[in-house]
XYZ file of C-alpha atoms in Angstrom:
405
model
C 67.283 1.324 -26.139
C 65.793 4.706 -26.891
C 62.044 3.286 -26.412
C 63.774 2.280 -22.621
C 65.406 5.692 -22.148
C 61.818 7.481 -22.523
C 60.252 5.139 -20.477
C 62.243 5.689 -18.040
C 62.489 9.261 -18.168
C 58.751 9.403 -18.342
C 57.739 7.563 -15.580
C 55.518 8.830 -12.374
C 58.224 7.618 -10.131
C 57.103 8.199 -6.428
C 60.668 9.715 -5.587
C 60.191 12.919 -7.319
C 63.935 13.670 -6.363
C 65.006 11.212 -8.463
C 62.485 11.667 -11.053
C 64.531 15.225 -11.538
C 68.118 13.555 -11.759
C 66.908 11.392 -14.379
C 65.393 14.675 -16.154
C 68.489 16.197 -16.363
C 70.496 13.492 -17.674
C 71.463 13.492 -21.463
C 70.939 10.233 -23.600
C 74.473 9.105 -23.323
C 73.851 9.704 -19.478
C 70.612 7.700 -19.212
C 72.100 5.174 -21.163
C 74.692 4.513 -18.261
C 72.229 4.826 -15.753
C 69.979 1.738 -17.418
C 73.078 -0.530 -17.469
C 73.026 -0.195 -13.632
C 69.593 -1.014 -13.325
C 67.510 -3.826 -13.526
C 64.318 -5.418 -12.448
C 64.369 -6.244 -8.437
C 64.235 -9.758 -7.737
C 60.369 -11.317 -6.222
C 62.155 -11.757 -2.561
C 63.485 -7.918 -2.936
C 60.278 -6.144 -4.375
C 58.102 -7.906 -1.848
C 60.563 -6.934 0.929
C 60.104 -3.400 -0.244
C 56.449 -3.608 -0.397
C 56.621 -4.447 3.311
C 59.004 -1.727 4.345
C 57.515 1.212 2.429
C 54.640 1.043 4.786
C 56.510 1.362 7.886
C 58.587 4.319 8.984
C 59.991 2.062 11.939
C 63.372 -0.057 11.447
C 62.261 -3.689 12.023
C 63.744 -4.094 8.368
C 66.992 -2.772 9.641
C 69.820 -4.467 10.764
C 71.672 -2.702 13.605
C 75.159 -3.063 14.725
C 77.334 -1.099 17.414
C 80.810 -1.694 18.404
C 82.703 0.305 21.273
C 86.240 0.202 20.353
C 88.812 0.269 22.725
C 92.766 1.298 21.630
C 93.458 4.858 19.519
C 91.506 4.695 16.614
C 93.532 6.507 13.250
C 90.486 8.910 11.695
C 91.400 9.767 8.825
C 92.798 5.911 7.944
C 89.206 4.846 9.192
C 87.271 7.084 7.081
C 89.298 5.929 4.022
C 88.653 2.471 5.021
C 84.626 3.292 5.035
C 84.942 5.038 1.729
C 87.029 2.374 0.217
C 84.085 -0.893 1.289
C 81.449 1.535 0.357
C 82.866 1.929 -3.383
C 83.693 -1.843 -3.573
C 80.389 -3.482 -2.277
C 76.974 -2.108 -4.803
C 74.847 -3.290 -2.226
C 75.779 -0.427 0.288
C 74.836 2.458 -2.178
C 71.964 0.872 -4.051
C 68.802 2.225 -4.615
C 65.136 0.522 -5.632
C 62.844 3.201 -7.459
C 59.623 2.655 -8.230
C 58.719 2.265 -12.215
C 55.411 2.199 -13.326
C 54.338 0.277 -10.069
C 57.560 -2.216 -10.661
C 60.549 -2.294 -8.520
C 64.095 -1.690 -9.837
C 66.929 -2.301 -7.862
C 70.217 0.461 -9.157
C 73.695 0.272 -8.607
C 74.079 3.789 -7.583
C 77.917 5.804 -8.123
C 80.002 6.022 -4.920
C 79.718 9.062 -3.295
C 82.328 11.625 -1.306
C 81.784 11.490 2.270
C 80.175 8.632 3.668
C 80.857 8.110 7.749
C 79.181 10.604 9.722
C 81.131 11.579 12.967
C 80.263 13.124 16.144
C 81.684 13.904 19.489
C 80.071 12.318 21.340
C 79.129 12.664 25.627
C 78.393 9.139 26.285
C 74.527 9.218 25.978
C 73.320 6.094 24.734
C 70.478 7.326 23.333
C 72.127 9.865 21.114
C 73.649 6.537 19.472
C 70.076 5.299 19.395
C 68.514 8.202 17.406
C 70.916 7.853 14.589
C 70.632 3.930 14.094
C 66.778 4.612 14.067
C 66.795 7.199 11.479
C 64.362 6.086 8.351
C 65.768 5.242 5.439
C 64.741 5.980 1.889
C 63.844 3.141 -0.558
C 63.864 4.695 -3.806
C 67.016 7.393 -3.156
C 69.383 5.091 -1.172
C 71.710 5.220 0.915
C 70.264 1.999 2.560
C 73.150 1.363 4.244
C 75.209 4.158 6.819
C 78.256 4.652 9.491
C 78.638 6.615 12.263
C 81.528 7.280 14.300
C 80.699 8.334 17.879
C 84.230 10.151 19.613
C 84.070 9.500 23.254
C 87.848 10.361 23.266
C 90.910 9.588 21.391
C 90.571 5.433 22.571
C 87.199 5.687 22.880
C 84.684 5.500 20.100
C 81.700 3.987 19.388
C 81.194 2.655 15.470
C 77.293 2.580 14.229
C 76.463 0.532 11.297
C 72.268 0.953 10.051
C 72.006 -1.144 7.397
C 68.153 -1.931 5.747
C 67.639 -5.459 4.983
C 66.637 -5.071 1.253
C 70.363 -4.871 0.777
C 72.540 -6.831 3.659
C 71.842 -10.506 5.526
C 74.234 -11.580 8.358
C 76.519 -13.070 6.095
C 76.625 -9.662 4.058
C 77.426 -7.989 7.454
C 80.263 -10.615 8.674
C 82.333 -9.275 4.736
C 81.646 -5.720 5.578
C 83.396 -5.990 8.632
C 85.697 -8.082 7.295
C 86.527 -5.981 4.509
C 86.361 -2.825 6.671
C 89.372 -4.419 8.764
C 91.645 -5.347 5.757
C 91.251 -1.730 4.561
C 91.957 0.081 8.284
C 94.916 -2.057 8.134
C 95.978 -1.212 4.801
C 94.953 2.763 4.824
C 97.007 2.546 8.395
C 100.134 1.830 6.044
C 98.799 4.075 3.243
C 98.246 1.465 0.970
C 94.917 0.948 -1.195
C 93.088 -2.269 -0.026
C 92.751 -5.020 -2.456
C 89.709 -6.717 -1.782
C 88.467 -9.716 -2.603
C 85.826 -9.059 -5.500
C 82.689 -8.350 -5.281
C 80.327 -8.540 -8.001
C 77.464 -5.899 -7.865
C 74.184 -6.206 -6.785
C 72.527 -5.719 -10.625
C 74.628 -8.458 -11.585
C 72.894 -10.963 -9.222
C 69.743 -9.605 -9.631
C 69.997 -10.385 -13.385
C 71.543 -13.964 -12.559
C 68.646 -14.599 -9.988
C 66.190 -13.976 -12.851
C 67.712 -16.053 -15.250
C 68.239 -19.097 -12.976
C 64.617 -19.648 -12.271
C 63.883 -23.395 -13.390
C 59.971 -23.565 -13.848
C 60.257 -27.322 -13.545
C 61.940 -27.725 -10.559
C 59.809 -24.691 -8.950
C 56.715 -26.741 -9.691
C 58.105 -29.625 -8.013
C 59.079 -27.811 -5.418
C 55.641 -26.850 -4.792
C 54.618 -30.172 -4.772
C 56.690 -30.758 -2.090
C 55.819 -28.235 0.063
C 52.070 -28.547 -0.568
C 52.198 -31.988 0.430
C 54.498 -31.194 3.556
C 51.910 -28.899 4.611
C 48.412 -30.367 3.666
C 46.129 -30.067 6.064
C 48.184 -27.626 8.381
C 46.808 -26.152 11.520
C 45.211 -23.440 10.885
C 44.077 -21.696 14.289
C 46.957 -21.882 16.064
C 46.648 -19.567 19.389
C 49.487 -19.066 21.474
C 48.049 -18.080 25.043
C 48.046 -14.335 25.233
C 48.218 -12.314 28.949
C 47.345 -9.456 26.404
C 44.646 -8.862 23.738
C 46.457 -9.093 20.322
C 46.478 -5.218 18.987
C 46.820 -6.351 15.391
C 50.118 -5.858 12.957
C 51.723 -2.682 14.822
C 55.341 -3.252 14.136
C 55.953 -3.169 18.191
C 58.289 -5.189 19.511
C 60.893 -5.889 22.393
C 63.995 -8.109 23.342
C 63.982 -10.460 25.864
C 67.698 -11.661 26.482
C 69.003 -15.158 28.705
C 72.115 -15.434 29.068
C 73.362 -19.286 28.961
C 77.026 -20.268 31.415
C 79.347 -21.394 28.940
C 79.608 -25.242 30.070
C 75.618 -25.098 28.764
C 76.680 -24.095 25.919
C 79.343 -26.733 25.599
C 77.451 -29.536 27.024
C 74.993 -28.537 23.873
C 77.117 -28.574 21.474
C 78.438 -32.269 22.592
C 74.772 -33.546 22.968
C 74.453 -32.244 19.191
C 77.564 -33.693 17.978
C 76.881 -37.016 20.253
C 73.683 -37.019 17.934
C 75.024 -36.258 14.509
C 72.959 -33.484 14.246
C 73.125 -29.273 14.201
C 73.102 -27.350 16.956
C 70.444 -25.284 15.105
C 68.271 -28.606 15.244
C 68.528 -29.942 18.595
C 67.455 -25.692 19.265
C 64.610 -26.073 16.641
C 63.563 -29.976 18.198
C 63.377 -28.190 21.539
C 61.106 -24.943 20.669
C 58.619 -27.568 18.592
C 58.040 -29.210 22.288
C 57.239 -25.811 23.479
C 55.040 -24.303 20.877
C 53.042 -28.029 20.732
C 52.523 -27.978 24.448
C 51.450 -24.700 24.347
C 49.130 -24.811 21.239
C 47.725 -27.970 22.380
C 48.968 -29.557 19.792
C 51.184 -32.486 18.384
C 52.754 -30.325 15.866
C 54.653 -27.116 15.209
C 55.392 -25.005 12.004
C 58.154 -22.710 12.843
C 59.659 -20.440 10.255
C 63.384 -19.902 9.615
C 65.443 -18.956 7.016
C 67.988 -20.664 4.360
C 71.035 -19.217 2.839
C 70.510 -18.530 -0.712
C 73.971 -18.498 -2.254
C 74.253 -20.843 -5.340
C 77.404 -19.984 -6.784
C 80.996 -18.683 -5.802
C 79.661 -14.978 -7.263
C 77.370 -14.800 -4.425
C 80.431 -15.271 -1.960
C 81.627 -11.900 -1.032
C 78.845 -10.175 -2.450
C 76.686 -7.538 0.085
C 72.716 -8.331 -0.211
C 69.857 -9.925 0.721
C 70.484 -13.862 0.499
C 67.791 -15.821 2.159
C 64.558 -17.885 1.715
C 61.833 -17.989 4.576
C 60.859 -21.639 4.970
C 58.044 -23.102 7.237
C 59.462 -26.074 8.913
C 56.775 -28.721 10.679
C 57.775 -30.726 13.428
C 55.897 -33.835 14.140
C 56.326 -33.905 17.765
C 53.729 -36.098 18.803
C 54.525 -39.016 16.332
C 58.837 -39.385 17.568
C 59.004 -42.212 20.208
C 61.947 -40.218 22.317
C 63.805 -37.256 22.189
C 66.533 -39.169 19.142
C 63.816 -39.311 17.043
C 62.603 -36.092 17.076
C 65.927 -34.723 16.782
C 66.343 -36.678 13.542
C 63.162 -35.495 12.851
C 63.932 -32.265 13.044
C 67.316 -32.414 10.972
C 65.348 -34.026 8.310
C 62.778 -31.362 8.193
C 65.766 -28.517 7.965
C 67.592 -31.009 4.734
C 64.304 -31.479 3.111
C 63.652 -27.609 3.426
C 66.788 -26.771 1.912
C 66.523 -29.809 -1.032
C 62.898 -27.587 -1.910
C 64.694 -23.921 -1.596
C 64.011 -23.037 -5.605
C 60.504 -20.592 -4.769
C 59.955 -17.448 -2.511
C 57.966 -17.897 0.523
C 55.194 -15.795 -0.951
C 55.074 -19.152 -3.490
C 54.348 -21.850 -0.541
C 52.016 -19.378 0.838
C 49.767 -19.369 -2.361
C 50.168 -22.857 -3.135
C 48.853 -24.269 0.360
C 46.037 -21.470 -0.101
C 46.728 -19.315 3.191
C 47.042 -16.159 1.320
C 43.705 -15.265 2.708
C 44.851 -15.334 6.231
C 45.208 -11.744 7.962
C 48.676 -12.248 9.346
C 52.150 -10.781 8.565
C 53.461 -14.479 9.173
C 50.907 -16.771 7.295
C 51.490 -20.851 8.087
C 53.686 -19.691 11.238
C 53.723 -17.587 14.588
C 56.902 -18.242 15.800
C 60.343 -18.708 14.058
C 63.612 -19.368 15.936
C 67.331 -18.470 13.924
C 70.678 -18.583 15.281
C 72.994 -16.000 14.947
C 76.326 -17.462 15.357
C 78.605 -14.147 15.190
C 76.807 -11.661 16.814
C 78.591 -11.800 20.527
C 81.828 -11.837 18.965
C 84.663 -9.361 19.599
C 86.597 -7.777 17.087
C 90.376 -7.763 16.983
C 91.240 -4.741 14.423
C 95.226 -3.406 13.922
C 95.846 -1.823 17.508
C 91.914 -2.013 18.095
C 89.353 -4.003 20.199
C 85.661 -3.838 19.015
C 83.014 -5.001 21.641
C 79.484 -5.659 20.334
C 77.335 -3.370 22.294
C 73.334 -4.688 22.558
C 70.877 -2.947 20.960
C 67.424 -2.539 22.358
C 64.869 -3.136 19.488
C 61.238 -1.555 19.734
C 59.988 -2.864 16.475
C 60.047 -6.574 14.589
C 59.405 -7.371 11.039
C 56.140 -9.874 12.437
C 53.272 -9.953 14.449
């Protein structure tokens, strides 16, 4: 342990700030701060690869609520304190070692909502969310209360991806309810646990099964052999390279769509998220010129019941390839589709990075290697919010960045 301790306290860590916190700590001190460290998972370090060289937030996720009904401060701002101290993955940190990434379970702080009064200007609301956030210090995850007036507020959660999926997300809202409810009554929330980001980390590393890794890259180097490579969606502007740019284009479907889909789907025996993905391989084929489509998407990653409530980063990307061409009708290539997603998720054991390598398109200059386009559903993201005396509308938030080209 001592060796560690001097390591540690020796490095050329790029965050000089906490380079000097670690200086000043005693042995006993250092010692505590190593037990809430650990090595960053592959999925984690390369995620903070990618975001150290932006300053933008496409590795944010951004939520806003306006919430209607009197809204009890002080109970509120106990209620952020109290899911901040419970869930490591808000008030982590990932330092850089010695050119490795560590992922630390920093101590809950004091104050952790930051409130304004606020004059209604969206774009006050829009300079916060977009702050940048700081890999190696933390916090990678902040609140903001906007006071419009005493039943009308607007919450702010900026949360960087490193550390929260949409699950993650759907329990810290969750959470933050049972605790306004409680701190309403003056009562300290018991949550459900929650076990701490190091914890998983250290499980994710010891899980790895080389053998079934290796056969998962057979799989997936024999799903894609001989994928497209030049793939060129039809541009009405020259490509300007990997800026980070991006925008939101937003449609609106009546509800009795909506419900006719879900029918069609269920008249199938298939996902919704399928009969979407069977549909957007038509369209990428017919405009590629091709009889095929790789899309990308992503998998939940949570093995075991620890992973349940936790707050972190639990996905795989997966490249999914849709024979189009090849299905007779459109009940073929909707059980084409569902098979791809099943197979996908059978072959979910290595990082995307992995396929990447294995089917030898490392070398291609791209943010997205194998695919251009990638289509997710995000089931909760419309929803309203019914809170103790509270109504929380999701507000939209315009995005000027994405994590791809």
């Amino acid at each position: 342990m001592g060796a560690q301790l001097e390591h540690i306290r020796s490095a050329n860590l790029a965050s000089h700030s906490l380079k000097n916190r670690l200086m000043r700590l005693n042995t006993e001190q250092l010692a505590q701060y190593t037990s809430r460290a650990t090595a960053a998972p592959s999925r984690l370090a390369g995620l903070w690869l990618a975001a150290s060289k932006s300053e933008r937030s496409q590795y944010s996720i951004l939520q806003v609520f306006r919430i209607e009904g009197f809204l009890q401060q002080a109970a509120f701002r106990q209620a952020i304190e109290d899911v901040w101290a419970h869930h490591s993955g808000l008030r982590a940190a990932f330092p850089e070692i010695d050119g490795n990434i560590f992922v630390v379970d920093m101590p809950a702080r004091g104050s952790v909502l930051d409130e304004f009064n606020w004059n209604g200007e969206d774009a006050v609301v829009e300079s916060w969310l977009r702050r940048p956030f700081d890999l190696e210090n933390g916090p990678l995850a902040r609140a903001a209360l906007f006071r419009h007036s005493p039943t009308d507020h607007v919450l702010a959660l900026a949360v960087h991806h490193i550390v929260c999926d949409r699950i993650s997300l759907e329990v810290i809202l969750e959470d933050l309810r049972l605790s306004y409810a409680c701190r309403l009554e003056n009562r300290k929330p018991n949550l459900q646990p929650a076990t701490s980001l190091t914890a998983l980390a250290r499980h994710e590393a010891g899980r790895r099964n080389a053998q079934r890794a290796a056969e998962d890259l057979d799989y997936w180097r024999q799903r894609l052999h001989a994928y497209p490579e030049d793939v060129h969606l039809p541009n009405d502007k020259t490509h300007p390279g990997s800026t980070g740019s991006g925008a939101v284009v937003r449609s609106v479907w009546p509800a009795e769509r909506l419900r006719k889909l879900k029918q069609f789907a269920a008249d199938e025996r298939v996902s919704v998220f399928a009969t979407l993905l069977a549909g957007l391989a038509v369209v990428v084929s017919r405009w590629t010129d091709l009889e095929e489509a790789i899309l990308g998407t992503t998998i939940v990653d949570r093995p075991i019941a620890a992973y349940e409530r936790a707050v972190g980063f639990f996905v795989r990307t997966v490249p999914l390839r849709i024979q189009c061409g090849e299905a007779a009708d459109v009940h073929q290539l909707l059980r084409t589709a569902n098979k791809e997603i099943l197979d996908a998720v059978q072959h979910d054991s290595v990082e995307f990075p992995e396929i990447v390598a294995a089917v030898g398109a490392s070398g291609r200059k791209t943010s997205s290697p194998l695919f251009s386009v990638s289509c997710e559903i995000d089931y909760g993201a419309e929803e309203e919010l019914e809170w103790p005396g509270l109504r929380l509308r999701p507000q939209l938030v315009e995005l000027e960045s994405v994590a791809n080209d």
